[in-house]
Amino acid sequence: RTETLGLVRDQLKKIETAAHHYELYSDKILPLARQAVQSNRVAYETSSANFLELITAQRVLQDVESTHVNHLADYQVAVAELDAIVGIEDWLPSQNFRERRKSK
């Protein structure tokens, strides 16, 4: 029982961390990377920036998008691992549990 509790705590921490990273990328980092591409595009079109600056901003955006998706995958894996340890229904609010049961 103590071992299971420790595993659950570790898994909840992984879920919390992955969710935090995903939200950070969704709310802050991804919009900034998109804005940088747009700014560089406008600057390039007005000859204020060179082509290298534009494609660098686009590459950074692709890297950010990839990392964003990886954080979502990390979250989903962590939730699946928690489910394997204890069964996810034990950790969901009762209303969500009932809704999931009805949909099955």
mmCIF file of N, CA and C in Angstrom:
data_model
loop_
_atom_site.group_PDB
_atom_site.id
_atom_site.type_symbol
_atom_site.label_atom_id
_atom_site.label_comp_id
_atom_site.label_asym_id
_atom_site.label_seq_id
_atom_site.Cartn_x
_atom_site.Cartn_y
_atom_site.Cartn_z
ATOM 1 N N ARG A 1 0.827 -1.201 0.000
ATOM 2 C CA ARG A 1 0.000 0.000 0.000
ATOM 3 C C ARG A 1 0.867 1.259 0.000
ATOM 4 N N THR A 2 1.911 1.286 0.814
ATOM 5 C CA THR A 2 2.806 2.438 0.865
ATOM 6 C C THR A 2 3.512 2.628 -0.471
ATOM 7 N N GLU A 3 3.910 1.519 -1.074
ATOM 8 C CA GLU A 3 4.576 1.591 -2.377
ATOM 9 C C GLU A 3 3.629 2.157 -3.436
ATOM 10 N N THR A 4 2.386 1.710 -3.417
ATOM 11 C CA THR A 4 1.398 2.206 -4.376
ATOM 12 C C THR A 4 1.146 3.687 -4.165
ATOM 13 N N LEU A 5 1.050 4.101 -2.920
ATOM 14 C CA LEU A 5 0.848 5.511 -2.617
ATOM 15 C C LEU A 5 2.005 6.346 -3.151
ATOM 16 N N GLY A 6 3.218 5.864 -2.990
ATOM 17 C CA GLY A 6 4.385 6.562 -3.528
ATOM 18 C C GLY A 6 4.345 6.653 -5.041
ATOM 19 N N LEU A 7 3.943 5.575 -5.689
ATOM 20 C CA LEU A 7 3.821 5.587 -7.151
ATOM 21 C C LEU A 7 2.760 6.583 -7.605
ATOM 22 N N VAL A 8 1.652 6.616 -6.880
ATOM 23 C CA VAL A 8 0.576 7.548 -7.218
ATOM 24 C C VAL A 8 1.055 8.986 -7.060
ATOM 25 N N ARG A 9 1.740 9.278 -5.971
ATOM 26 C CA ARG A 9 2.272 10.635 -5.757
ATOM 27 C C ARG A 9 3.217 11.034 -6.881
ATOM 28 N N ASP A 10 4.124 10.132 -7.237
ATOM 29 C CA ASP A 10 5.071 10.415 -8.321
ATOM 30 C C ASP A 10 4.334 10.668 -9.635
ATOM 31 N N GLN A 11 3.335 9.865 -9.894
ATOM 32 C CA GLN A 11 2.596 9.998 -11.145
ATOM 33 C C GLN A 11 1.794 11.287 -11.173
ATOM 34 N N LEU A 12 1.192 11.651 -10.046
ATOM 35 C CA LEU A 12 0.450 12.911 -9.985
ATOM 36 C C LEU A 12 1.377 14.100 -10.210
ATOM 37 N N LYS A 13 2.590 14.014 -9.704
ATOM 38 C CA LYS A 13 3.571 15.080 -9.929
ATOM 39 C C LYS A 13 3.931 15.166 -11.414
ATOM 40 N N LYS A 14 4.094 14.022 -12.061
ATOM 41 C CA LYS A 14 4.376 14.017 -13.505
ATOM 42 C C LYS A 14 3.224 14.644 -14.283
ATOM 43 N N ILE A 15 2.000 14.299 -13.895
ATOM 44 C CA ILE A 15 0.821 14.860 -14.560
ATOM 45 C C ILE A 15 0.779 16.369 -14.368
ATOM 46 N N GLU A 16 0.992 16.804 -13.141
ATOM 47 C CA GLU A 16 0.973 18.230 -12.832
ATOM 48 C C GLU A 16 2.044 18.981 -13.622
ATOM 49 N N THR A 17 3.238 18.434 -13.674
ATOM 50 C CA THR A 17 4.343 19.075 -14.390
ATOM 51 C C THR A 17 4.057 19.149 -15.886
ATOM 52 N N ALA A 18 3.610 18.046 -16.468
ATOM 53 C CA ALA A 18 3.314 18.029 -17.903
ATOM 54 C C ALA A 18 2.179 18.995 -18.236
ATOM 55 N N ALA A 19 1.153 19.035 -17.402
ATOM 56 C CA ALA A 19 0.035 19.956 -17.626
ATOM 57 C C ALA A 19 0.507 21.401 -17.538
ATOM 58 N N HIS A 20 1.357 21.689 -16.560
ATOM 59 C CA HIS A 20 1.894 23.042 -16.414
ATOM 60 C C HIS A 20 2.696 23.441 -17.649
ATOM 61 N N HIS A 21 3.565 22.557 -18.114
ATOM 62 C CA HIS A 21 4.373 22.860 -19.295
ATOM 63 C C HIS A 21 3.495 23.059 -20.530
ATOM 64 N N TYR A 22 2.501 22.203 -20.698
ATOM 65 C CA TYR A 22 1.598 22.329 -21.840
ATOM 66 C C TYR A 22 0.865 23.674 -21.796
ATOM 67 N N GLU A 23 0.349 24.033 -20.646
ATOM 68 C CA GLU A 23 -0.368 25.303 -20.510
ATOM 69 C C GLU A 23 0.557 26.490 -20.726
ATOM 70 N N LEU A 24 1.778 26.401 -20.223
ATOM 71 C CA LEU A 24 2.755 27.473 -20.421
ATOM 72 C C LEU A 24 3.023 27.677 -21.910
ATOM 73 N N TYR A 25 3.224 26.593 -22.624
ATOM 74 C CA TYR A 25 3.445 26.697 -24.064
ATOM 75 C C TYR A 25 2.198 27.218 -24.770
ATOM 76 N N SER A 26 1.022 26.735 -24.372
ATOM 77 C CA SER A 26 -0.228 27.169 -25.003
ATOM 78 C C SER A 26 -0.492 28.650 -24.787
ATOM 79 N N ASP A 27 -0.294 29.099 -23.560
ATOM 80 C CA ASP A 27 -0.685 30.457 -23.183
ATOM 81 C C ASP A 27 0.377 31.514 -23.435
ATOM 82 N N LYS A 28 1.644 31.144 -23.375
ATOM 83 C CA LYS A 28 2.711 32.149 -23.443
ATOM 84 C C LYS A 28 3.681 31.930 -24.602
ATOM 85 N N ILE A 29 4.338 30.788 -24.613
ATOM 86 C CA ILE A 29 5.473 30.589 -25.514
ATOM 87 C C ILE A 29 5.032 30.473 -26.966
ATOM 88 N N LEU A 30 4.017 29.689 -27.242
ATOM 89 C CA LEU A 30 3.546 29.519 -28.614
ATOM 90 C C LEU A 30 3.026 30.831 -29.216
ATOM 91 N N PRO A 31 2.204 31.596 -28.502
ATOM 92 C CA PRO A 31 1.782 32.886 -29.065
ATOM 93 C C PRO A 31 2.957 33.836 -29.341
ATOM 94 N N LEU A 32 3.961 33.820 -28.467
ATOM 95 C CA LEU A 32 5.130 34.674 -28.704
ATOM 96 C C LEU A 32 5.905 34.236 -29.940
ATOM 97 N N ALA A 33 6.046 32.935 -30.133
ATOM 98 C CA ALA A 33 6.756 32.431 -31.314
ATOM 99 C C ALA A 33 5.987 32.777 -32.589
ATOM 100 N N ARG A 34 4.675 32.668 -32.542
ATOM 101 C CA ARG A 34 3.857 33.041 -33.710
ATOM 102 C C ARG A 34 3.969 34.533 -33.999
ATOM 103 N N GLN A 35 3.965 35.314 -32.945
ATOM 104 C CA GLN A 35 4.101 36.758 -33.097
ATOM 105 C C GLN A 35 5.463 37.110 -33.693
ATOM 106 N N ALA A 36 6.499 36.405 -33.287
ATOM 107 C CA ALA A 36 7.839 36.656 -33.821
ATOM 108 C C ALA A 36 7.895 36.361 -35.315
ATOM 109 N N VAL A 37 7.253 35.282 -35.742
ATOM 110 C CA VAL A 37 7.214 34.969 -37.178
ATOM 111 C C VAL A 37 6.485 36.072 -37.929
ATOM 112 N N GLN A 38 5.350 36.486 -37.406
ATOM 113 C CA GLN A 38 4.581 37.543 -38.067
ATOM 114 C C GLN A 38 5.378 38.842 -38.138
ATOM 115 N N SER A 39 6.029 39.200 -37.058
ATOM 116 C CA SER A 39 6.840 40.423 -37.038
ATOM 117 C C SER A 39 7.984 40.339 -38.038
ATOM 118 N N ASN A 40 8.641 39.182 -38.075
ATOM 119 C CA ASN A 40 9.738 39.008 -39.027
ATOM 120 C C ASN A 40 9.241 38.990 -40.467
ATOM 121 N N ARG A 41 8.063 38.454 -40.694
ATOM 122 C CA ARG A 41 7.489 38.457 -42.045
ATOM 123 C C ARG A 41 7.239 39.886 -42.508
ATOM 124 N N VAL A 42 6.629 40.690 -41.642
ATOM 125 C CA VAL A 42 6.367 42.088 -41.979
ATOM 126 C C VAL A 42 7.685 42.827 -42.194
ATOM 127 N N ALA A 43 8.642 42.592 -41.316
ATOM 128 C CA ALA A 43 9.947 43.250 -41.453
ATOM 129 C C ALA A 43 10.638 42.835 -42.748
ATOM 130 N N TYR A 44 10.529 41.574 -43.108
ATOM 131 C CA TYR A 44 11.136 41.088 -44.355
ATOM 132 C C TYR A 44 10.461 41.732 -45.561
ATOM 133 N N GLU A 45 9.128 41.817 -45.524
ATOM 134 C CA GLU A 45 8.383 42.407 -46.638
ATOM 135 C C GLU A 45 8.672 43.890 -46.808
ATOM 136 N N THR A 46 9.066 44.549 -45.741
ATOM 137 C CA THR A 46 9.402 45.976 -45.818
ATOM 138 C C THR A 46 10.913 46.199 -45.857
ATOM 139 N N SER A 47 11.654 45.132 -46.079
ATOM 140 C CA SER A 47 13.127 45.169 -46.179
ATOM 141 C C SER A 47 13.813 45.610 -44.892
ATOM 142 N N SER A 48 13.142 45.432 -43.769
ATOM 143 C CA SER A 48 13.750 45.760 -42.475
ATOM 144 C C SER A 48 14.469 44.564 -41.865
ATOM 145 N N ALA A 49 14.208 43.382 -42.403
ATOM 146 C CA ALA A 49 14.863 42.167 -41.917
ATOM 147 C C ALA A 49 15.263 41.333 -43.129
ATOM 148 N N ASN A 50 16.263 40.491 -42.939
ATOM 149 C CA ASN A 50 16.687 39.641 -44.054
ATOM 150 C C ASN A 50 15.982 38.285 -43.999
ATOM 151 N N PHE A 51 16.169 37.523 -45.057
ATOM 152 C CA PHE A 51 15.501 36.230 -45.184
ATOM 153 C C PHE A 51 15.917 35.268 -44.075
ATOM 154 N N LEU A 52 17.174 35.303 -43.689
ATOM 155 C CA LEU A 52 17.667 34.416 -42.636
ATOM 156 C C LEU A 52 16.924 34.652 -41.323
ATOM 157 N N GLU A 53 16.662 35.904 -40.996
ATOM 158 C CA GLU A 53 15.917 36.211 -39.769
ATOM 159 C C GLU A 53 14.501 35.637 -39.827
ATOM 160 N N LEU A 54 13.885 35.725 -41.003
ATOM 161 C CA LEU A 54 12.536 35.186 -41.169
ATOM 162 C C LEU A 54 12.521 33.669 -41.015
ATOM 163 N N ILE A 55 13.419 32.973 -41.695
ATOM 164 C CA ILE A 55 13.386 31.512 -41.602
ATOM 165 C C ILE A 55 13.844 31.024 -40.230
ATOM 166 N N THR A 56 14.677 31.798 -39.552
ATOM 167 C CA THR A 56 15.062 31.438 -38.182
ATOM 168 C C THR A 56 13.845 31.510 -37.261
ATOM 169 N N ALA A 57 13.044 32.555 -37.402
ATOM 170 C CA ALA A 57 11.822 32.680 -36.596
ATOM 171 C C ALA A 57 10.857 31.537 -36.909
ATOM 172 N N GLN A 58 10.770 31.150 -38.171
ATOM 173 C CA GLN A 58 9.895 30.036 -38.544
ATOM 174 C C GLN A 58 10.398 28.717 -37.960
ATOM 175 N N ARG A 59 11.709 28.529 -37.962
ATOM 176 C CA ARG A 59 12.284 27.307 -37.390
ATOM 177 C C ARG A 59 12.032 27.251 -35.889
ATOM 178 N N VAL A 60 12.197 28.377 -35.230
ATOM 179 C CA VAL A 60 11.931 28.435 -33.787
ATOM 180 C C VAL A 60 10.461 28.101 -33.517
ATOM 181 N N LEU A 61 9.562 28.632 -34.328
ATOM 182 C CA LEU A 61 8.141 28.322 -34.166
ATOM 183 C C LEU A 61 7.892 26.824 -34.325
ATOM 184 N N GLN A 62 8.506 26.208 -35.308
ATOM 185 C CA GLN A 62 8.336 24.762 -35.490
ATOM 186 C C GLN A 62 8.862 23.988 -34.285
ATOM 187 N N ASP A 63 9.985 24.421 -33.743
ATOM 188 C CA ASP A 63 10.532 23.771 -32.546
ATOM 189 C C ASP A 63 9.583 23.920 -31.358
ATOM 190 N N VAL A 64 9.023 25.107 -31.202
ATOM 191 C CA VAL A 64 8.089 25.366 -30.107
ATOM 192 C C VAL A 64 6.826 24.521 -30.279
ATOM 193 N N GLU A 65 6.314 24.448 -31.506
ATOM 194 C CA GLU A 65 5.126 23.624 -31.756
ATOM 195 C C GLU A 65 5.406 22.151 -31.455
ATOM 196 N N SER A 66 6.574 21.687 -31.830
ATOM 197 C CA SER A 66 6.949 20.296 -31.560
ATOM 198 C C SER A 66 7.035 20.030 -30.061
ATOM 199 N N THR A 67 7.660 20.931 -29.340
ATOM 200 C CA THR A 67 7.775 20.781 -27.889
ATOM 201 C C THR A 67 6.399 20.832 -27.228
ATOM 202 N N HIS A 68 5.536 21.697 -27.727
ATOM 203 C CA HIS A 68 4.169 21.817 -27.222
ATOM 204 C C HIS A 68 3.439 20.478 -27.347
ATOM 205 N N VAL A 69 3.539 19.852 -28.501
ATOM 206 C CA VAL A 69 2.909 18.547 -28.726
ATOM 207 C C VAL A 69 3.543 17.491 -27.821
ATOM 208 N N ASN A 70 4.855 17.562 -27.636
ATOM 209 C CA ASN A 70 5.534 16.607 -26.749
ATOM 210 C C ASN A 70 5.032 16.721 -25.313
ATOM 211 N N HIS A 71 4.772 17.948 -24.863
ATOM 212 C CA HIS A 71 4.246 18.126 -23.504
ATOM 213 C C HIS A 71 2.841 17.529 -23.384
ATOM 214 N N LEU A 72 2.041 17.662 -24.418
ATOM 215 C CA LEU A 72 0.717 17.036 -24.405
ATOM 216 C C LEU A 72 0.852 15.516 -24.348
ATOM 217 N N ALA A 73 1.769 14.982 -25.129
ATOM 218 C CA ALA A 73 1.998 13.532 -25.108
ATOM 219 C C ALA A 73 2.488 13.079 -23.737
ATOM 220 N N ASP A 74 3.387 13.854 -23.121
ATOM 221 C CA ASP A 74 3.872 13.524 -21.778
ATOM 222 C C ASP A 74 2.714 13.470 -20.785
ATOM 223 N N TYR A 75 1.804 14.429 -20.895
ATOM 224 C CA TYR A 75 0.633 14.459 -20.016
ATOM 225 C C TYR A 75 -0.227 13.211 -20.220
ATOM 226 N N GLN A 76 -0.503 12.889 -21.476
ATOM 227 C CA GLN A 76 -1.355 11.740 -21.766
ATOM 228 C C GLN A 76 -0.717 10.430 -21.309
ATOM 229 N N VAL A 77 0.581 10.307 -21.482
ATOM 230 C CA VAL A 77 1.289 9.107 -21.014
ATOM 231 C C VAL A 77 1.222 9.022 -19.491
ATOM 232 N N ALA A 78 1.429 10.146 -18.817
ATOM 233 C CA ALA A 78 1.397 10.149 -17.352
ATOM 234 C C ALA A 78 0.014 9.759 -16.834
ATOM 235 N N VAL A 79 -1.037 10.251 -17.481
ATOM 236 C CA VAL A 79 -2.401 9.881 -17.085
ATOM 237 C C VAL A 79 -2.630 8.390 -17.321
ATOM 238 N N ALA A 80 -2.164 7.884 -18.452
ATOM 239 C CA ALA A 80 -2.318 6.451 -18.744
ATOM 240 C C ALA A 80 -1.559 5.600 -17.727
ATOM 241 N N GLU A 81 -0.379 6.056 -17.327
ATOM 242 C CA GLU A 81 0.393 5.317 -16.323
ATOM 243 C C GLU A 81 -0.311 5.330 -14.971
ATOM 244 N N LEU A 82 -0.918 6.459 -14.620
ATOM 245 C CA LEU A 82 -1.693 6.520 -13.380
ATOM 246 C C LEU A 82 -2.871 5.550 -13.455
ATOM 247 N N ASP A 83 -3.518 5.522 -14.587
ATOM 248 C CA ASP A 83 -4.626 4.587 -14.782
ATOM 249 C C ASP A 83 -4.157 3.146 -14.604
ATOM 250 N N ALA A 84 -2.973 2.849 -15.088
ATOM 251 C CA ALA A 84 -2.436 1.492 -14.941
ATOM 252 C C ALA A 84 -2.152 1.156 -13.478
ATOM 253 N N ILE A 85 -1.821 2.165 -12.686
ATOM 254 C CA ILE A 85 -1.507 1.937 -11.272
ATOM 255 C C ILE A 85 -2.779 1.714 -10.452
ATOM 256 N N VAL A 86 -3.758 2.599 -10.623
ATOM 257 C CA VAL A 86 -4.922 2.556 -9.726
ATOM 258 C C VAL A 86 -6.276 2.549 -10.418
ATOM 259 N N GLY A 87 -6.337 2.836 -11.676
ATOM 260 C CA GLY A 87 -7.628 3.006 -12.344
ATOM 261 C C GLY A 87 -8.011 4.467 -12.269
ATOM 262 N N ILE A 88 -8.148 5.104 -13.387
ATOM 263 C CA ILE A 88 -8.341 6.554 -13.439
ATOM 264 C C ILE A 88 -9.640 6.993 -12.776
ATOM 265 N N GLU A 89 -10.673 6.155 -12.786
ATOM 266 C CA GLU A 89 -11.945 6.553 -12.201
ATOM 267 C C GLU A 89 -11.803 6.942 -10.732
ATOM 268 N N ASP A 90 -10.842 6.359 -10.055
ATOM 269 C CA ASP A 90 -10.633 6.673 -8.644
ATOM 270 C C ASP A 90 -10.171 8.108 -8.430
ATOM 271 N N TRP A 91 -9.652 8.753 -9.488
ATOM 272 C CA TRP A 91 -9.067 10.084 -9.335
ATOM 273 C C TRP A 91 -9.891 11.170 -9.995
ATOM 274 N N LEU A 92 -10.964 10.791 -10.707
ATOM 275 C CA LEU A 92 -11.799 11.775 -11.370
ATOM 276 C C LEU A 92 -12.917 12.224 -10.441
ATOM 277 N N PRO A 93 -13.354 13.495 -10.565
ATOM 278 C CA PRO A 93 -14.525 13.927 -9.801
ATOM 279 C C PRO A 93 -15.719 13.045 -10.157
ATOM 280 N N SER A 94 -16.629 12.862 -9.222
ATOM 281 C CA SER A 94 -17.722 11.905 -9.404
ATOM 282 C C SER A 94 -18.588 12.231 -10.615
ATOM 283 N N GLN A 95 -18.798 13.489 -10.936
ATOM 284 C CA GLN A 95 -19.618 13.848 -12.091
ATOM 285 C C GLN A 95 -18.963 13.359 -13.383
ATOM 286 N N ASN A 96 -17.671 13.583 -13.538
ATOM 287 C CA ASN A 96 -16.970 13.108 -14.727
ATOM 288 C C ASN A 96 -17.011 11.591 -14.810
ATOM 289 N N PHE A 97 -16.921 10.946 -13.671
ATOM 290 C CA PHE A 97 -16.971 9.484 -13.640
ATOM 291 C C PHE A 97 -18.309 8.997 -14.180
ATOM 292 N N ARG A 98 -19.390 9.603 -13.745
ATOM 293 C CA ARG A 98 -20.714 9.189 -14.221
ATOM 294 C C ARG A 98 -20.859 9.440 -15.716
ATOM 295 N N GLU A 99 -20.354 10.572 -16.189
ATOM 296 C CA GLU A 99 -20.436 10.879 -17.616
ATOM 297 C C GLU A 99 -19.645 9.872 -18.438
ATOM 298 N N ARG A 100 -18.477 9.471 -17.961
ATOM 299 C CA ARG A 100 -17.663 8.486 -18.680
ATOM 300 C C ARG A 100 -18.370 7.143 -18.717
ATOM 301 N N ARG A 101 -18.998 6.765 -17.610
ATOM 302 C CA ARG A 101 -19.698 5.481 -17.545
ATOM 303 C C ARG A 101 -20.877 5.454 -18.524
ATOM 304 N N LYS A 102 -21.605 6.585 -18.636
ATOM 305 C CA LYS A 102 -22.755 6.649 -19.536
ATOM 306 C C LYS A 102 -22.321 6.526 -20.990
ATOM 307 N N SER A 103 -21.170 7.068 -21.320
ATOM 308 C CA SER A 103 -20.720 7.067 -22.713
ATOM 309 C C SER A 103 -20.183 5.718 -23.158
ATOM 310 N N LYS A 104 -19.939 4.807 -22.224
ATOM 311 C CA LYS A 104 -19.382 3.487 -22.577
ATOM 312 C C LYS A 104 -20.451 2.540 -23.030
#
